[in-house]
Coordinates of C-alpha atoms and ligand atoms in Angstrom, one line a residue:
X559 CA -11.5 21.3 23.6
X560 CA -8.9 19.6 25.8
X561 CA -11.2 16.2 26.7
X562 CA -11.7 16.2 23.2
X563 CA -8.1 15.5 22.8
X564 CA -6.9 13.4 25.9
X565 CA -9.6 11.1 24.0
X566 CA -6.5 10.5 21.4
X567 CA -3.7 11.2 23.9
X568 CA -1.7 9.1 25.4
X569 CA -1.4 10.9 29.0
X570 CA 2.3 12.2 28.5
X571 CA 1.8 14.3 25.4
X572 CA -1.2 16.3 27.0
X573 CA 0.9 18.7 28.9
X574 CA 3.0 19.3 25.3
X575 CA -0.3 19.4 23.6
X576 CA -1.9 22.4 26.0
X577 CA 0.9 24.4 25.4
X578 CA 0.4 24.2 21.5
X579 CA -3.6 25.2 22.1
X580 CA -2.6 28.3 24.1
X581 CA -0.4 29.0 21.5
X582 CA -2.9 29.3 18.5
X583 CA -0.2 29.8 16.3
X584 CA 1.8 26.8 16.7
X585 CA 1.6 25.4 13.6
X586 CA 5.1 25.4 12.5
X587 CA 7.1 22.3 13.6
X588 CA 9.1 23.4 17.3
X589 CA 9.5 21.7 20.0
X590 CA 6.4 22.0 21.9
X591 CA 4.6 20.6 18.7
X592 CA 4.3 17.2 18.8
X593 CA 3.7 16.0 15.3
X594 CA 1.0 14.1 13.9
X595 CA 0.1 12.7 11.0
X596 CA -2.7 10.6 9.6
X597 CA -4.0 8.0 7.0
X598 CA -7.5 8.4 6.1
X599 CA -8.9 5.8 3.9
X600 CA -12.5 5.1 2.3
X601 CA -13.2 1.8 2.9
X602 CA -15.0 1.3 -0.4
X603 CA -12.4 -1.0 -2.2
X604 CA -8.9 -2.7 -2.0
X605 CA -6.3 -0.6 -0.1
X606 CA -4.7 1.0 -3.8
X607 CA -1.1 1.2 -4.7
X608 CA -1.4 4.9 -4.6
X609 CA -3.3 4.6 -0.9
X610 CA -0.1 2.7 0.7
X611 CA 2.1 5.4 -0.3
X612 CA 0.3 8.3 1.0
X613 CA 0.1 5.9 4.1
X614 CA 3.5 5.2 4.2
X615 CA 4.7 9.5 3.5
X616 CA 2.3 10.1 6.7
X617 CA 4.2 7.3 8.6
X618 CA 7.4 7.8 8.0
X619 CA 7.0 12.1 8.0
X620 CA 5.4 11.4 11.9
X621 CA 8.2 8.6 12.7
X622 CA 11.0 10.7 11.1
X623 CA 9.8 13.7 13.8
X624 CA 9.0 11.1 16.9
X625 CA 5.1 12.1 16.5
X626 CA 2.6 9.9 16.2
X627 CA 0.9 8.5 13.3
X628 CA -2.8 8.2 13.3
X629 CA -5.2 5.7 11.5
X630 CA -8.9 7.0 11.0
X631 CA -11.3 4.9 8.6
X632 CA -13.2 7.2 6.7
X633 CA -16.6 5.3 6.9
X634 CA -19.6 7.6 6.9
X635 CA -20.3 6.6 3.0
X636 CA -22.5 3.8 4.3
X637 CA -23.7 2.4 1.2
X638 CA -20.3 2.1 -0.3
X639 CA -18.2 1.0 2.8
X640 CA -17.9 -2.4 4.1
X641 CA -16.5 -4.3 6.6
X642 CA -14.4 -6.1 4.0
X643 CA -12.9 -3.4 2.6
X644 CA -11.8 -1.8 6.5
X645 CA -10.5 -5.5 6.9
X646 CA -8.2 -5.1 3.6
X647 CA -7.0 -1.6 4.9
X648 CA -6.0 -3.2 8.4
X649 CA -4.2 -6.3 7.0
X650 CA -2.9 -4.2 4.0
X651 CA -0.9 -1.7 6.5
X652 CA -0.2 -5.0 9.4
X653 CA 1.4 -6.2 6.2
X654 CA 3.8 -3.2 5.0
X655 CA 4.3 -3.2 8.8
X656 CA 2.6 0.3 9.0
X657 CA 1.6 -0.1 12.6
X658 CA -0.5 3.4 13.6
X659 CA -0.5 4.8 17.0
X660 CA -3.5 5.7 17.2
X661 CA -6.6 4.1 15.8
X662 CA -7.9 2.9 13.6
X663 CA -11.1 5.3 14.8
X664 CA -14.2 5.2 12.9
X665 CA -15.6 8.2 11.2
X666 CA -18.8 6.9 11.8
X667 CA -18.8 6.4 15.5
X668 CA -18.2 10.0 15.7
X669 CA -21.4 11.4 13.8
X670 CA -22.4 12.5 17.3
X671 CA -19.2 14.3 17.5
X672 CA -20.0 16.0 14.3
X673 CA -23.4 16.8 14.7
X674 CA -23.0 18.8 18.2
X675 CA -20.0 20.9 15.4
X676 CA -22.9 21.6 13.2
X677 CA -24.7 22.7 16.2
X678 CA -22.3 24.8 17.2
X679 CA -22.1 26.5 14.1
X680 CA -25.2 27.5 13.7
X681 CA -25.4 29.1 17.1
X682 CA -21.9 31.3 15.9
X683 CA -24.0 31.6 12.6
X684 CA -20.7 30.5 10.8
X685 CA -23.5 28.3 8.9
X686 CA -27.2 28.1 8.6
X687 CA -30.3 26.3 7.6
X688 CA -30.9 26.0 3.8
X689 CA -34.2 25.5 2.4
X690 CA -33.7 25.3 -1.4
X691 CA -34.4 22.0 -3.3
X692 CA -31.9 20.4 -5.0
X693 CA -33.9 21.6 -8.3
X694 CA -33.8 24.5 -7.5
X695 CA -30.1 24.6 -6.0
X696 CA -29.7 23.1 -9.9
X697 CA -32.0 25.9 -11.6
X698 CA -29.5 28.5 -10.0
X699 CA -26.3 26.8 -10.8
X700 CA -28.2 26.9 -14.3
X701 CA -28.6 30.5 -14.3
X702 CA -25.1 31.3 -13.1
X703 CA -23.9 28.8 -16.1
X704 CA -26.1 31.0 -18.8
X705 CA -24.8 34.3 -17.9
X706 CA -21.0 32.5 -18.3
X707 CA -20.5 32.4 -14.3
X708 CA -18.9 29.7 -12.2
X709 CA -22.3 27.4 -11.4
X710 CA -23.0 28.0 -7.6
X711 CA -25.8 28.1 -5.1
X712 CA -26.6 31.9 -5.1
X713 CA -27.2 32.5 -1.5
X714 CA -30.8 32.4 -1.5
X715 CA -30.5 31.5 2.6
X716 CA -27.5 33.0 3.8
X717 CA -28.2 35.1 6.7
X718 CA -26.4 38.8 6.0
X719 CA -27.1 41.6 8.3
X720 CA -29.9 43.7 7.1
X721 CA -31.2 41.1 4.6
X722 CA -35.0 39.6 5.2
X723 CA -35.2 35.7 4.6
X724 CA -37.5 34.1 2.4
X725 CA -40.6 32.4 4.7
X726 CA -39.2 29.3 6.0
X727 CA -41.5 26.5 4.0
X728 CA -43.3 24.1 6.2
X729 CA -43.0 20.8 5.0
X730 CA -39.4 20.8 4.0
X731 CA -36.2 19.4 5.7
X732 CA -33.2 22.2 5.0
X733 CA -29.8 21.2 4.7
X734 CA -26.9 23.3 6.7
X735 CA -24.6 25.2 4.8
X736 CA -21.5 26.6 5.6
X737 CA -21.3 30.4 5.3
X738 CA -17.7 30.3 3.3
X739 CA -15.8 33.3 3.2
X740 CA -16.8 35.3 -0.2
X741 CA -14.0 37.4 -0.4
X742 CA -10.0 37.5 0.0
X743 CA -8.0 33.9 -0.8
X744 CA -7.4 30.8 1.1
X745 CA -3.4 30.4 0.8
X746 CA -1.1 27.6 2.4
X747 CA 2.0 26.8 1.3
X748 CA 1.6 22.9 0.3
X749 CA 4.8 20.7 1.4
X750 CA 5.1 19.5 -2.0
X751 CA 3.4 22.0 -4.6
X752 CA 4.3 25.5 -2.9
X753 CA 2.4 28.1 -2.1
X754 CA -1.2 27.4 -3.5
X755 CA -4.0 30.1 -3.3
X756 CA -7.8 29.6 -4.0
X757 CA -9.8 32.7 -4.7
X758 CA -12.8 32.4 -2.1
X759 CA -15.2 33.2 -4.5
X760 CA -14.7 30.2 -6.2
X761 CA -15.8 28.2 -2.9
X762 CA -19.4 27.9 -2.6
X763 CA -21.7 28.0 0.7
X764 CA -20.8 24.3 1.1
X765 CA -23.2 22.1 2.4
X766 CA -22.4 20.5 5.6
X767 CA -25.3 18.5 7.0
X768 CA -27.7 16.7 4.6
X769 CA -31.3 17.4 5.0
X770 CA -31.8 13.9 6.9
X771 CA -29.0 15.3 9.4
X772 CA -26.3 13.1 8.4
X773 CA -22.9 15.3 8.2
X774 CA -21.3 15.5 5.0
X775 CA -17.3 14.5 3.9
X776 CA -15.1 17.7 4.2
X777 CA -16.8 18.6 7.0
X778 CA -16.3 15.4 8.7
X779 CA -12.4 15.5 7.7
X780 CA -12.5 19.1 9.0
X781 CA -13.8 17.9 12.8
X782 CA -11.6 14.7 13.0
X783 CA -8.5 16.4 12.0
X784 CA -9.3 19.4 14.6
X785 CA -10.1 16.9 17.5
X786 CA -7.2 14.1 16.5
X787 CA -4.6 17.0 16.8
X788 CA -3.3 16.4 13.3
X789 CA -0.6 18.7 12.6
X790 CA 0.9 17.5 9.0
X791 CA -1.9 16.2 6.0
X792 CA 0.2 14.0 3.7
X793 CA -2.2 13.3 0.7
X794 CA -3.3 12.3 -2.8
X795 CA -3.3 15.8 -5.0
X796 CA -7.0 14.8 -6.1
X797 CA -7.9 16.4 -2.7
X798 CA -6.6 19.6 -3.4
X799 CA -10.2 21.4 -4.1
X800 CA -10.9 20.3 -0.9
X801 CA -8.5 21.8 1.0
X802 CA -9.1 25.0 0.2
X803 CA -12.5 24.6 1.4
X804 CA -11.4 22.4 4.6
X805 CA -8.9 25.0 5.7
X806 CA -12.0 27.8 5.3
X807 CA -13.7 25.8 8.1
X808 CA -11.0 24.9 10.1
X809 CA -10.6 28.8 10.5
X810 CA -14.6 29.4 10.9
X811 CA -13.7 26.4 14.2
X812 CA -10.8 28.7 15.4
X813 CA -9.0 25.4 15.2
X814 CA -5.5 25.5 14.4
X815 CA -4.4 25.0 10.6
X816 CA -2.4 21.9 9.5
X817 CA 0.4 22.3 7.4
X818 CA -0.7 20.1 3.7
X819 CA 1.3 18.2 1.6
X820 CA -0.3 16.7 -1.6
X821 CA 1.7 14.4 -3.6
X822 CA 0.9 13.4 -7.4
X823 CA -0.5 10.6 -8.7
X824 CA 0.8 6.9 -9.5
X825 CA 0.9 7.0 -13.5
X826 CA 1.2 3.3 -15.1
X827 CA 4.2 2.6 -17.7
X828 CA 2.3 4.4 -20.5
X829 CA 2.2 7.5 -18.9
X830 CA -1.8 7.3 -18.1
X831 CA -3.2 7.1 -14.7
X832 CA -2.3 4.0 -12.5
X833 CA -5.6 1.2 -13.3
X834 CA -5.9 -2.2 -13.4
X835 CA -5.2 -2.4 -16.7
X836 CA -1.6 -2.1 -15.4
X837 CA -1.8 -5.1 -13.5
X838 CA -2.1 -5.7 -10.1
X839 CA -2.6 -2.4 -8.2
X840 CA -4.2 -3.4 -4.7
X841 CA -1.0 -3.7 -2.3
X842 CA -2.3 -7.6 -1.0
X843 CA -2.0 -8.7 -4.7
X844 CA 1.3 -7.9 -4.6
X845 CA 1.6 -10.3 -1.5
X846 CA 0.0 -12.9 -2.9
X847 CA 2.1 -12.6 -5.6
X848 CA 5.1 -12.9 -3.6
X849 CA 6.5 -9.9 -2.8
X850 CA 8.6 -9.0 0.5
X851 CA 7.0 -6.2 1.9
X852 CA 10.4 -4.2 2.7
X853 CA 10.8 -4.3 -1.2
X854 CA 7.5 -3.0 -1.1
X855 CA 7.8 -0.1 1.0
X856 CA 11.6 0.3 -0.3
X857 CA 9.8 0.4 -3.7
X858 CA 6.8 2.7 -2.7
X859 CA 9.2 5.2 -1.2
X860 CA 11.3 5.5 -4.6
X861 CA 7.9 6.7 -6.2
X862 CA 7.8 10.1 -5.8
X863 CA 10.5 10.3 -3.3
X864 CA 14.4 10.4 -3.6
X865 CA 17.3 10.8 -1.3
X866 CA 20.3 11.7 -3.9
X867 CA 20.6 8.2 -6.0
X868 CA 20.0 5.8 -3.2
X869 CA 17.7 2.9 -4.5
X870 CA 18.2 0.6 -1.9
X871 CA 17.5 1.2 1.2
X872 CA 16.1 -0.4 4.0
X873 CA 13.3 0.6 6.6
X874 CA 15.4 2.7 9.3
X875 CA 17.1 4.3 6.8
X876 CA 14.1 5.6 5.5
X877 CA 12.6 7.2 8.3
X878 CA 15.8 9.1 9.1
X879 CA 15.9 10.2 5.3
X880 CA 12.5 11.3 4.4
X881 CA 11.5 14.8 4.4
X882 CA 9.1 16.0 2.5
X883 CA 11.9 18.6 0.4
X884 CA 12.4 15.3 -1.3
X885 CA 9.2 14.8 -2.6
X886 CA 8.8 15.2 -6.1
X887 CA 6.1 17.7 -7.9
X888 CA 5.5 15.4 -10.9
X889 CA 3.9 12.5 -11.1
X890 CA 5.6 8.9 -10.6
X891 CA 5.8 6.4 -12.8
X892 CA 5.2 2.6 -11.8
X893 CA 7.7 0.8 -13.3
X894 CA 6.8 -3.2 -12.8
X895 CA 10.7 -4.4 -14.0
X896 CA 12.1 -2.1 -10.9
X897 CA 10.0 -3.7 -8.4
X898 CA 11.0 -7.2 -9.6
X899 CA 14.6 -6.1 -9.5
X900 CA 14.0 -4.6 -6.0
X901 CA 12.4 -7.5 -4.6
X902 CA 15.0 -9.9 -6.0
X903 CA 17.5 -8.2 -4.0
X904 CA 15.8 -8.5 -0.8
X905 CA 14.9 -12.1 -1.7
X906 CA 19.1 -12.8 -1.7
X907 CA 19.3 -10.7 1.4
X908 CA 16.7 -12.7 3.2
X909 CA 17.5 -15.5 5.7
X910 CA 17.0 -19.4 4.3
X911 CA 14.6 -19.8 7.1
X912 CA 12.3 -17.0 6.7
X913 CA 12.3 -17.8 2.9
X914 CA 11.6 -21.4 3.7
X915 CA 9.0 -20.1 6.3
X916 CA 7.2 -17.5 3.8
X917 CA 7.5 -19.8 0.6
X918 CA 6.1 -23.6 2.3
X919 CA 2.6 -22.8 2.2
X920 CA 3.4 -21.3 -1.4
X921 CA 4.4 -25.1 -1.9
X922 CA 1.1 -27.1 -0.7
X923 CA -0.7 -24.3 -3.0
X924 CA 1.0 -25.9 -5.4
X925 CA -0.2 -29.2 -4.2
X926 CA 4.0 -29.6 -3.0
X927 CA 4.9 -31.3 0.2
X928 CA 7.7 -28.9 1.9
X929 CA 8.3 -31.7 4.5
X930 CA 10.2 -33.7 1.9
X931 CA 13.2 -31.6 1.5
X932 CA 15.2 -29.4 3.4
X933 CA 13.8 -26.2 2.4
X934 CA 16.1 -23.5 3.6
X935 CA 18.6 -25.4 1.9
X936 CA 16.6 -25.1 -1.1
X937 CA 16.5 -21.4 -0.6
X938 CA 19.4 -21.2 -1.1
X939 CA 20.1 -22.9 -3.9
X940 CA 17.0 -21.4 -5.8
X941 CA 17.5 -17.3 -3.8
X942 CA 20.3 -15.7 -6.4
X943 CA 17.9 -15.9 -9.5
X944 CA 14.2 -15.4 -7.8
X945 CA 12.2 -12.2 -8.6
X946 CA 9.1 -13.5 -6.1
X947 CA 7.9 -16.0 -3.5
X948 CA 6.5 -17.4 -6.5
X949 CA 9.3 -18.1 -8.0
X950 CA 11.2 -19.9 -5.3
X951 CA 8.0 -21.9 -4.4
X952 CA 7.7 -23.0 -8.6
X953 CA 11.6 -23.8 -8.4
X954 CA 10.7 -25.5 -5.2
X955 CA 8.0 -27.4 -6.2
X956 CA 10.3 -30.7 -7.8
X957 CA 11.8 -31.2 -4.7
X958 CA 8.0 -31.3 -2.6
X959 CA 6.8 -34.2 -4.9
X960 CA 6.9 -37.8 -3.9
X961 CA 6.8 -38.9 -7.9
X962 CA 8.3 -37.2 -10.8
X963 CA 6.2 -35.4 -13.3
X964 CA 4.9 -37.9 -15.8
X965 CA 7.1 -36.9 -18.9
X966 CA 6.1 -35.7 -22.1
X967 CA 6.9 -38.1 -25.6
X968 CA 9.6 -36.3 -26.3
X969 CA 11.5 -36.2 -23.1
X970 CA 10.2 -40.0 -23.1
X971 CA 12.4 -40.1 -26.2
X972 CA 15.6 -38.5 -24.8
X973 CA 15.8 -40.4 -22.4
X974 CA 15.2 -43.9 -23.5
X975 CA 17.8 -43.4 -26.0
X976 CA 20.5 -46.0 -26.1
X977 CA 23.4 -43.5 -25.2
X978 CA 21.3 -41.7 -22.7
X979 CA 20.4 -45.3 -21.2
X980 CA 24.1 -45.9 -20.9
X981 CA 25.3 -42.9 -19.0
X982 CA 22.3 -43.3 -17.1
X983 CA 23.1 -46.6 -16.1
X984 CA 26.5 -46.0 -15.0
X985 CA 25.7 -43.4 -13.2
X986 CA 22.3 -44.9 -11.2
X987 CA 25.2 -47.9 -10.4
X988 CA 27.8 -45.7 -9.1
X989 CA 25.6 -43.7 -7.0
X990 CA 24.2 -46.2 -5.5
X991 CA 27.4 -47.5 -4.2
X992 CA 28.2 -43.8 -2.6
X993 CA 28.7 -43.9 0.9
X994 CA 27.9 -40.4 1.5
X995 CA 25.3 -38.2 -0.3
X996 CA 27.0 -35.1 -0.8
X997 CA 26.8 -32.1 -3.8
X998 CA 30.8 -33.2 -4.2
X999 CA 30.4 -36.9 -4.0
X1000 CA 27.7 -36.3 -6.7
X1001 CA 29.4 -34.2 -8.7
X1002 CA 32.4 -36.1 -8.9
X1003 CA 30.6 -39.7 -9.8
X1004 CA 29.4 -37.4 -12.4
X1005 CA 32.2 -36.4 -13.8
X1006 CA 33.8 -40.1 -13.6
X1007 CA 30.7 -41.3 -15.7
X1008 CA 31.6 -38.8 -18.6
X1009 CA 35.3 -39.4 -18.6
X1010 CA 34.6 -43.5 -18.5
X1011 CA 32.6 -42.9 -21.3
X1012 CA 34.5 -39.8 -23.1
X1013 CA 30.9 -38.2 -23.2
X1014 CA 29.6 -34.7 -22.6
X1015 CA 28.3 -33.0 -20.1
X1016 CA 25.1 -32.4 -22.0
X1017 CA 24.8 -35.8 -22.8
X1018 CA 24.3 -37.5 -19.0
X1019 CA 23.0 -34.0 -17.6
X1020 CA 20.2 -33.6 -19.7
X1021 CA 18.4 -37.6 -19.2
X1022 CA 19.4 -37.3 -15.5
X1023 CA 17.5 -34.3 -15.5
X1024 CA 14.8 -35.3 -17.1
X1025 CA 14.4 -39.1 -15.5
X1026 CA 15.2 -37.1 -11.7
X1027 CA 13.0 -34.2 -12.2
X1028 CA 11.0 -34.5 -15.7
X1029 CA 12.4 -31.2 -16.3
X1030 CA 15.5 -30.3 -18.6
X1031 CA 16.3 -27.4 -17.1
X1032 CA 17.2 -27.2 -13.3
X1033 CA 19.6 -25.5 -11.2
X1034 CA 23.4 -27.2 -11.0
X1035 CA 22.3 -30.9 -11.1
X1036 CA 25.0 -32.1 -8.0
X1037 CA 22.7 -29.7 -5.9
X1038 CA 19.3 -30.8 -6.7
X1039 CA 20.3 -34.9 -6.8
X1040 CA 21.9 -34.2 -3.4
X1041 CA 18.8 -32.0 -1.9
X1042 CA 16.2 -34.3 -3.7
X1043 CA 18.0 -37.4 -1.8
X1044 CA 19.6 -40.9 -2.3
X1045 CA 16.3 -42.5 -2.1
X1046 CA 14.2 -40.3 -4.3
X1047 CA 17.2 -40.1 -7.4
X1048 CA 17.7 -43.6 -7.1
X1049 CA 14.0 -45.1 -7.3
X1050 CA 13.3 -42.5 -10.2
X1051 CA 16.4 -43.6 -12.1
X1052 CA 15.7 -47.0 -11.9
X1053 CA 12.3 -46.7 -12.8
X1054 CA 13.2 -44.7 -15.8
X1055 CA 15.7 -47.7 -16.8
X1056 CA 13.0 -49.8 -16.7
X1057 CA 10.8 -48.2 -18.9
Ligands
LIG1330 N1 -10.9 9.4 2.8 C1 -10.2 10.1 1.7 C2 -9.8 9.1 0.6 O1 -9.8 7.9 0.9 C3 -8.9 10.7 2.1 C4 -9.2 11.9 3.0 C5 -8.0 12.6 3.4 O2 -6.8 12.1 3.3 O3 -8.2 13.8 3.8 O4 -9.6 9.5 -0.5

């Protein structure tokens, strides 16, 4: 068993790791257990909302303990996995910054492994060759249904001492089947639900090779967390049937039991399951759409997860906090307006550079050159009221454009006004006499032009917004003539006093 793990073992944990194998009971977290957790994803879609988080309870549970967190891509569905969807799992987590020790391994590089398991098996005749056809597996599950039983396979092949096997038929490939305990209960006490307990009788003779050979899912789940050493499954609670059934096998293997912790679902606003209807639910969606990933995984942790009122909280803090006491038993609800509010927060935290550095190419999407204006500068200016990347790069965008927006008739109108062409007038001649280009210079030829002509704010601010920027709305108008610079404000102006 030991190669099986120095495969996944760094060299200094195998001495630890021996210890816990001679010590079959060493499930329970002391201080020869090393702990490890895992994030076992089908790559058959995007990586989910729901997905990250159990990703991110696994990694934080093994960083909180100083184990080791374990990535395994759950591939042996070939038809339904693809090498885009592993692709979106890997960026997904290098994203969140949910960096695995191990791994990522590849279920389906390990079918070997898996097959000499099955092999095994049947030589300690914990499972056995099944001939029955899938209609007839049906025809029994039928019968069992009529006479108001659970639908099962009825045992037709299971070998029990004394009984006499039908003749094996020639030209049929049989399946394996696990011979499942039929009496007593499989019991673990779940890290978030409690104690849980499965009569055995409800688990069937599960199959776990299909008649072409190829090893089924639990079974595979069962070999890969033996071998990987897992001591701690963090997962969705839609895989709670299987554990029951996993854990039978595990103790069938003699392998040591991990301790299970199945958190609820994601629900969206309206109280139904999290869906797409709900908006964005893929975690690189979110990116695109200009989200910081620490608001992310600050956000993610919150669902389902508390520690006292805390809201806020940044990565470290996390890891020292999170236990899975904390974790809730009902389900979370995904609440859009927090993870704006969230996000905005970590936006005004965030340096002007990295803002500047995250939001540029958010500009030339925009068709925006970020080259024309001091961005961290306008980061600053535009941080205190952004929800997203999106945001800052939309409020960014007039200051990335050689030529103003052409204007629409009525802002045409405003501006060619003969009061607005007055102010506007005064103003383009006294700023062009400025010797220096500064917010306070600007602001204070401003102010001169409304006392000289005993106008308004209103009345010069909104035409020198609209001839500067083709906007009437902007942030504090001293700012952006100052960061859109002399020569930009001044050719706009005069070309709107032309017109
Ligand atoms: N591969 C399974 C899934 O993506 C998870 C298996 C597990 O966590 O045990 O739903």
């Amino acid at each position: 068993m030991l190669i099986f793990y120095a495969q996944f073992l760094p060299n200094n944990n195998l001495c630890s790791i021996s210890l816990s194998l001679t010590n079959q009971a060493a499930i329970s977290m002391n201080s020869q257990t090393i702990v490890r957790t895992r994030f076992a994803p089908s790559p058959t879609g995007d990586l989910h909302l729901g997905g990250a988080r159990t990703a991110l309870f696994s990694w934080a549970f093994a960083r909180h303990h100083q184990g080791k967190f374990v990535l395994r891509i759950e591939d042996t569905d070939r038809e339904r996995s693809t090498p885009e969807a592993v692709q979106i799992i890997l960026d997904g987590m290098k994203w969140l910054g949910l960096e695995a020790d191990e791994g990522p391994f590849y279920q389906s590089q390990r079918i070997d492994r898996h097959q000499e398991v099955i092999q095994q098996m049947l030589k300690d005749g914990t499972a056995y060759y099944c001939y029955s056809t899938p209609e007839e597996v049906e025809a029994m599950r039928e019968r069992a249904r009529a006479q108001g039983l659970k639908p099962r396979y009825d045992g037709t092949w299971r070998p029990e001492p004394g009984k006499t096997l039908p003749p094996i038929p020639q030209d049929r490939s049989p399946v394996v089947r696990f011979k499942s305990p039929q009496s007593g209960a499989t019991t673990w006490n779940d890290l978030v639900k409690g104690p849980i307990s499965i009569p055995n009788e409800e688990l069937d003779d599960l199959i776990i090779a299909r008649s072409d050979g190829t090893p089924t899912y639990n079974f595979c789940v069962v070999v890969d967390d033996w071998d990987m050493n897992i001591t701690h499954v963090i997962r969705g609670d839609d895989h709670v049937n299987n554990t029951a059934r996993q854990i039978t096998l595990l103790e069938a293997l003699g392998a040591d039991i991990p301790t299970y912790g199945h958190v609820p679902m994601i629900l969206g606003p309206d109280g139904e399951k999290l869906s797409k209807r709900h908006g964005a639910v893929s975690i690189l969606e979110y990116e695109q759409e200009g989200f910081l990933p620490e608001a992310m995984i600050n956000y993610l942790a919150r669902l389902g997860w508390s520690h006292g009122d805390a809201e806020l909280f940044s990565r470290e803090e996390f890891i020292q906090w999170f236990n899975t006491r904390n974790l809730s038993r009902s389900p979370a609800q995904w609440d859009p307006k927090k993870l704006r509010w969230v996000n905005a927060h970590y936006i005004k935290n965030s340096s002007n550079q990295r803002l500047a550095e995250l939001v540029a190419p958010r500009i030339q999407a925009r068709g925006g050159n970020p080259e024309q204006v001091d961005l961290p500068a306008v980061m600053e200016l535009l941080k205190s009221r952004a929800e997203t990347l999106n945001d800052l790069a939309d409020g960014a965008l007039l200051f990335c454009q050689e030529n103003r927006p052409a204007l629409s008739a009525e802002q045409a109108e405003q501006l060619n006004s003969p009061e607005a062409t007055l102010l506007l007038q005064d103003f383009y001649e006294r700023a062009a006499a400025l010797e220096e280009w500064s917010t306070e210079q600007l602001s204070a030829t401003i102010q001169q032009v409304l006392k000289a002509h005993n106008a308004r704010m209103p009345q010069l601010g909104i035409p020198l917004r609209i001839a500067v920027t083709g906007q009437r709305q902007t942030p504090a108008i001293d700012a952006v003539l100052h960061l859109l610079g002399r020569e930009r404000v001044l050719t706009r102006l005069a070309h709107s006093l032309k017109a």
